[in-house]
CSV table of C-alpha atoms in Angstrom, one decimal:
chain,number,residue,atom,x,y,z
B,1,UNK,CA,-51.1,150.2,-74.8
B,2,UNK,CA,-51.4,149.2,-70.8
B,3,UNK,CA,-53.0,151.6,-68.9
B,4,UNK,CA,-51.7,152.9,-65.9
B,5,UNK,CA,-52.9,151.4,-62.3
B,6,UNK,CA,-54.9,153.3,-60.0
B,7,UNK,CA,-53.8,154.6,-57.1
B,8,UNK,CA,-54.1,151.8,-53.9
B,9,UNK,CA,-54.6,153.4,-50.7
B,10,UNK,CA,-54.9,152.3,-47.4
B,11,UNK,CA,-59.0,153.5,-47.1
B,12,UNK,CA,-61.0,150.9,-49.1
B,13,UNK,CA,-64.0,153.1,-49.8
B,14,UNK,CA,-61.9,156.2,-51.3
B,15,UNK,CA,-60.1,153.7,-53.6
B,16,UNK,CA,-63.7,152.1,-54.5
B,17,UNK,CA,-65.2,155.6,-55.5
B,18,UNK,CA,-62.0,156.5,-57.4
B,19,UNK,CA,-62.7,153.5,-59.5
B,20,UNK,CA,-65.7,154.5,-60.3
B,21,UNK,CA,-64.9,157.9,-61.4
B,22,UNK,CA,-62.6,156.5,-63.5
B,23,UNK,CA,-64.2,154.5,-65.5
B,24,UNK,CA,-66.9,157.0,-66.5
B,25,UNK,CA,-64.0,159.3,-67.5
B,26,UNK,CA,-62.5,156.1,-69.3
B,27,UNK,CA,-65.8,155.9,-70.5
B,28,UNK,CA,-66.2,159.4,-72.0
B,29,UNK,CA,-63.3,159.6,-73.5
B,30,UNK,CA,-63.9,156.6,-75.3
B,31,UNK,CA,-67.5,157.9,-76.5
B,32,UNK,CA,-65.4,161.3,-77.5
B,33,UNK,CA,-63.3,159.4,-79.4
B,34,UNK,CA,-66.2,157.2,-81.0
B,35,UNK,CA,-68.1,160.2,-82.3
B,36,UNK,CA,-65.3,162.5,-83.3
B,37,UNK,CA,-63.6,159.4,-85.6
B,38,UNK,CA,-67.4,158.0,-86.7
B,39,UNK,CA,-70.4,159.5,-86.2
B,40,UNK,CA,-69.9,163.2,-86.6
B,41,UNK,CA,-68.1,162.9,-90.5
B,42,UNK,CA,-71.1,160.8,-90.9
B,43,UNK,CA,-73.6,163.5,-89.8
B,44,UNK,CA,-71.1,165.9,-91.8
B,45,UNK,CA,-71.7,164.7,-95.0
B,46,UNK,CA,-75.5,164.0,-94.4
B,47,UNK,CA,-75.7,167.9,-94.0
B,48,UNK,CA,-74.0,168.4,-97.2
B,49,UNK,CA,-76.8,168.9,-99.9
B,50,UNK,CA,-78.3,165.8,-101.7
B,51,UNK,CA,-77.4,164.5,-105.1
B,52,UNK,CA,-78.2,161.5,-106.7
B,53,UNK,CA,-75.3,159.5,-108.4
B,54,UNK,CA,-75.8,159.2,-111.8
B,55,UNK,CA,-76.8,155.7,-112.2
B,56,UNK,CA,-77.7,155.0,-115.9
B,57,UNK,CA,-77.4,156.9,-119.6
B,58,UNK,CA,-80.0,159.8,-118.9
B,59,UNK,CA,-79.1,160.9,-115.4
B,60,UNK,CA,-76.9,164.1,-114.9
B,61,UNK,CA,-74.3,164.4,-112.3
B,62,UNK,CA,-76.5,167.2,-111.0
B,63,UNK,CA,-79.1,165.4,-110.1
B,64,UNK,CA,-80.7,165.6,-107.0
B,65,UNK,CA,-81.6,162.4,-105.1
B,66,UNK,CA,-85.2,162.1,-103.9
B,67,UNK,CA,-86.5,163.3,-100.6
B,68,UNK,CA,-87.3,159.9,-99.1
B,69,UNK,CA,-84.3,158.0,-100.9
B,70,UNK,CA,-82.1,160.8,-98.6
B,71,UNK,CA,-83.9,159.8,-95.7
B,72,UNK,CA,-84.2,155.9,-95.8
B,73,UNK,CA,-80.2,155.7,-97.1
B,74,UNK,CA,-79.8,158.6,-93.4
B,75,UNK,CA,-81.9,156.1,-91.1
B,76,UNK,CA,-79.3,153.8,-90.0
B,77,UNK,CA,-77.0,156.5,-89.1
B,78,UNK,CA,-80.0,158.5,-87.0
B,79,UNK,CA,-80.7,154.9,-85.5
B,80,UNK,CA,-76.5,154.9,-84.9
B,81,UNK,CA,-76.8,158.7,-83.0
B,82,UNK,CA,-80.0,158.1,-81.2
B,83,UNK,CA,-78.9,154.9,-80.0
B,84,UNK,CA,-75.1,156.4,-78.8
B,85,UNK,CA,-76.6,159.6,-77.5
B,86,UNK,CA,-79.1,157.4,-75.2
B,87,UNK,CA,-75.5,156.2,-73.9
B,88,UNK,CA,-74.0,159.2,-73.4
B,89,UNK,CA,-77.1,160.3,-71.8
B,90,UNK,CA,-76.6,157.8,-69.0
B,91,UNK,CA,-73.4,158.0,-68.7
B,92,UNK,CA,-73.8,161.8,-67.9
B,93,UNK,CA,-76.2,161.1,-65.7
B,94,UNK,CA,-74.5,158.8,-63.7
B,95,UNK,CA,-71.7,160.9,-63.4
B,96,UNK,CA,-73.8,163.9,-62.1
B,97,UNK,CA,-75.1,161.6,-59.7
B,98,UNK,CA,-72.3,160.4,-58.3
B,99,UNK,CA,-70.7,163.9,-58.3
B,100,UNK,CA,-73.8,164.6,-56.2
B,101,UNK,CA,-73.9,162.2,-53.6
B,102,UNK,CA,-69.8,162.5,-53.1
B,103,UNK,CA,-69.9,166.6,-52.8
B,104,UNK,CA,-73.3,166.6,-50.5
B,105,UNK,CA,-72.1,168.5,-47.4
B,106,UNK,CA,-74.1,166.4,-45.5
B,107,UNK,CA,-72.6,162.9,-46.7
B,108,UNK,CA,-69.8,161.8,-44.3
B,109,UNK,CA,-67.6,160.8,-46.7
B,110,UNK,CA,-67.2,164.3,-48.2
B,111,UNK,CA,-66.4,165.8,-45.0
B,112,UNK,CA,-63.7,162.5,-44.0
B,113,UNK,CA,-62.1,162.0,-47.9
B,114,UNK,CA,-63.1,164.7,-50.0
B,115,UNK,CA,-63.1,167.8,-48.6
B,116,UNK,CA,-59.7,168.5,-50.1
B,117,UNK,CA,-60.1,165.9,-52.8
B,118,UNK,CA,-60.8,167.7,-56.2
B,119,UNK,CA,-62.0,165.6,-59.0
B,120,UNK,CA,-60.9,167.8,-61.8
B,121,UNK,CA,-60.6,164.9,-64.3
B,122,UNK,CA,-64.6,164.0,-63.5
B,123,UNK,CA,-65.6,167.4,-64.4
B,124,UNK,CA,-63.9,167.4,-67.1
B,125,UNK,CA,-65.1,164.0,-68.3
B,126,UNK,CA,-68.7,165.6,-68.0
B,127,UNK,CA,-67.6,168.8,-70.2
B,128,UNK,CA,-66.1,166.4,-72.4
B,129,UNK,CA,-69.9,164.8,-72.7
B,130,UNK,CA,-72.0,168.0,-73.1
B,131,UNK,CA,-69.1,169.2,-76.2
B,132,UNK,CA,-70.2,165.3,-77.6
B,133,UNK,CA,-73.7,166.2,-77.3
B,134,UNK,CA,-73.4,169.9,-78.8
B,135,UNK,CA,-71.3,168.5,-81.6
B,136,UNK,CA,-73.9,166.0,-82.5
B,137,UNK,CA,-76.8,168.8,-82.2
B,138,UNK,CA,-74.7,171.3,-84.0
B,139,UNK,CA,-74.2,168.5,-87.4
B,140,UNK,CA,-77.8,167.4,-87.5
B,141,UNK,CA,-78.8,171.4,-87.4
B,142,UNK,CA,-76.9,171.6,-90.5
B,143,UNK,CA,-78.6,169.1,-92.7
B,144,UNK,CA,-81.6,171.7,-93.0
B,145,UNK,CA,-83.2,169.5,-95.9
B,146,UNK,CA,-83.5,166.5,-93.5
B,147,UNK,CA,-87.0,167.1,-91.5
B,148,UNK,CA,-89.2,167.6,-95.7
B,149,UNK,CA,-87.0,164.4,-96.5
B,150,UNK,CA,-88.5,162.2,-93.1
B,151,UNK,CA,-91.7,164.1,-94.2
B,152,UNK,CA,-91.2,162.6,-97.7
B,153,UNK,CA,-90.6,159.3,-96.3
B,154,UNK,CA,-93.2,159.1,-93.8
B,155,UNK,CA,-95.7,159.8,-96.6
B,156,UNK,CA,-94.4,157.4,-99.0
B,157,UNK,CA,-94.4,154.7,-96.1
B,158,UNK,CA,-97.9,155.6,-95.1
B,159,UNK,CA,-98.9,155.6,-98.7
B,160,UNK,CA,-97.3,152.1,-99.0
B,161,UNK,CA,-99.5,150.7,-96.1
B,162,UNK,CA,-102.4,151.9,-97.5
B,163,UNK,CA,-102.1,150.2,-100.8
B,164,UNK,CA,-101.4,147.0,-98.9
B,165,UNK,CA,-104.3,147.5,-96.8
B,166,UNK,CA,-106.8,147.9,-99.9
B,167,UNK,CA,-104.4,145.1,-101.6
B,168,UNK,CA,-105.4,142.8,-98.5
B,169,UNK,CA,-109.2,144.2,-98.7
B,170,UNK,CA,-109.9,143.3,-101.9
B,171,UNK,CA,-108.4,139.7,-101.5
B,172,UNK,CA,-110.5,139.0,-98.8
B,173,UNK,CA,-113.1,140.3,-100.5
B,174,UNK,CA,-112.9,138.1,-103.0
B,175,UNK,CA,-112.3,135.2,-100.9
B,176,UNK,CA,-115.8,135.8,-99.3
B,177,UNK,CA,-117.6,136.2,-103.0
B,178,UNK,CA,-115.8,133.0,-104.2
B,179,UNK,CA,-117.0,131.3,-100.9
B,180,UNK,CA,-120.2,132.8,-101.1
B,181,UNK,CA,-120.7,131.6,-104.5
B,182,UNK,CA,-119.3,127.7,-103.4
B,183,UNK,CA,-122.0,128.1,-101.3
B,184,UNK,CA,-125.0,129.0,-103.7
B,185,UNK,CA,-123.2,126.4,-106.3
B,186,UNK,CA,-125.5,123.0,-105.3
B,187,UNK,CA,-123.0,119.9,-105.0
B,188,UNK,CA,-120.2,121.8,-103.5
């Protein structure tokens, strides 16, 4: 679908800042759009309680899925929400800042263009942002057995560094007893 042109007038600058607002509302919507459709019935269903598919002869539908298997299979999509949100983030900050510097009584071009200009749309573009960002706080808050499943996961990744470390410890200890006994060994 073609979008519809913006307005042309005859002062440069007012058409330059119109531009701008509208593509951060352009952008916004899009975001809206983006985690309505993908992120939050991803975050949805990560809030519903775990269970393991059954997966050979002795495991029971019932079965719940381990702690750190829920959070390693749930890491890509935190990655996908921490990553979007740092988005929305600036774009709702660049929004309030422009929104700032246009409504300062003090700028000139507020009291030349925009004293009667009202920028509904922009402020609605920002509202539109914060119900993104309560959205995506409200679905996290509901997978309650996500923080002891990180826990889980942290531990078993910490546990699996240690192993290597005493795996790499007692191969370089060895090294330096085989070396040390090349060494003693006359000839070599």
């Amino acid at each position: 679908p073609t979008r519809p042109a913006c307005a042309q007038t005859d002062n440069k600058l007012f058409n330059k800042v119109m531009i701008v607002f509208a593509f951060l509302c352009d952008e916004a919507a899009s975001m809206r759009e983006h985690a309505f459709e993908n992120l939050l019935p991803a975050l949805l269903l990560l809030s519903e309680p775990p269970t393991a598919a059954p997966t050979g002869p002795a495991a029971s539908a019932g079965e719940v899925a381990r702690p750190e298997v829920v959070a390693a299979q749930a890491l890509p999509l935190l990655l996908a929400v921490q990553q979007f949100v740092g988005r929305v983030n600036s774009v709702a900050i660049n929004l309030v800042h422009q929104l700032a510097s246009l409504y300062e009584a003090r700028q000139r071009l507020f009291a030349a263009t925009f004293r009667a200009v009202t920028l509904r749309r922009a402020f609605d573009a920002l509202g539109e942002i914060f119900g993104i960002l309560i959205a995506l706080d409200d679905a996290l808050q509901r997978a309650d057995h996500l923080p002891d499943a990180m826990t889980a996961y942290r531990r078993m990744v910490a546990n699996m560094q240690n192993e290597v470390r005493a795996a790499l410890l007692r191969l370089r200890s060895r090294s330096r007893s085989r070396s040390r006994a090349r060494a003693r060994v006359p000839g070599l």
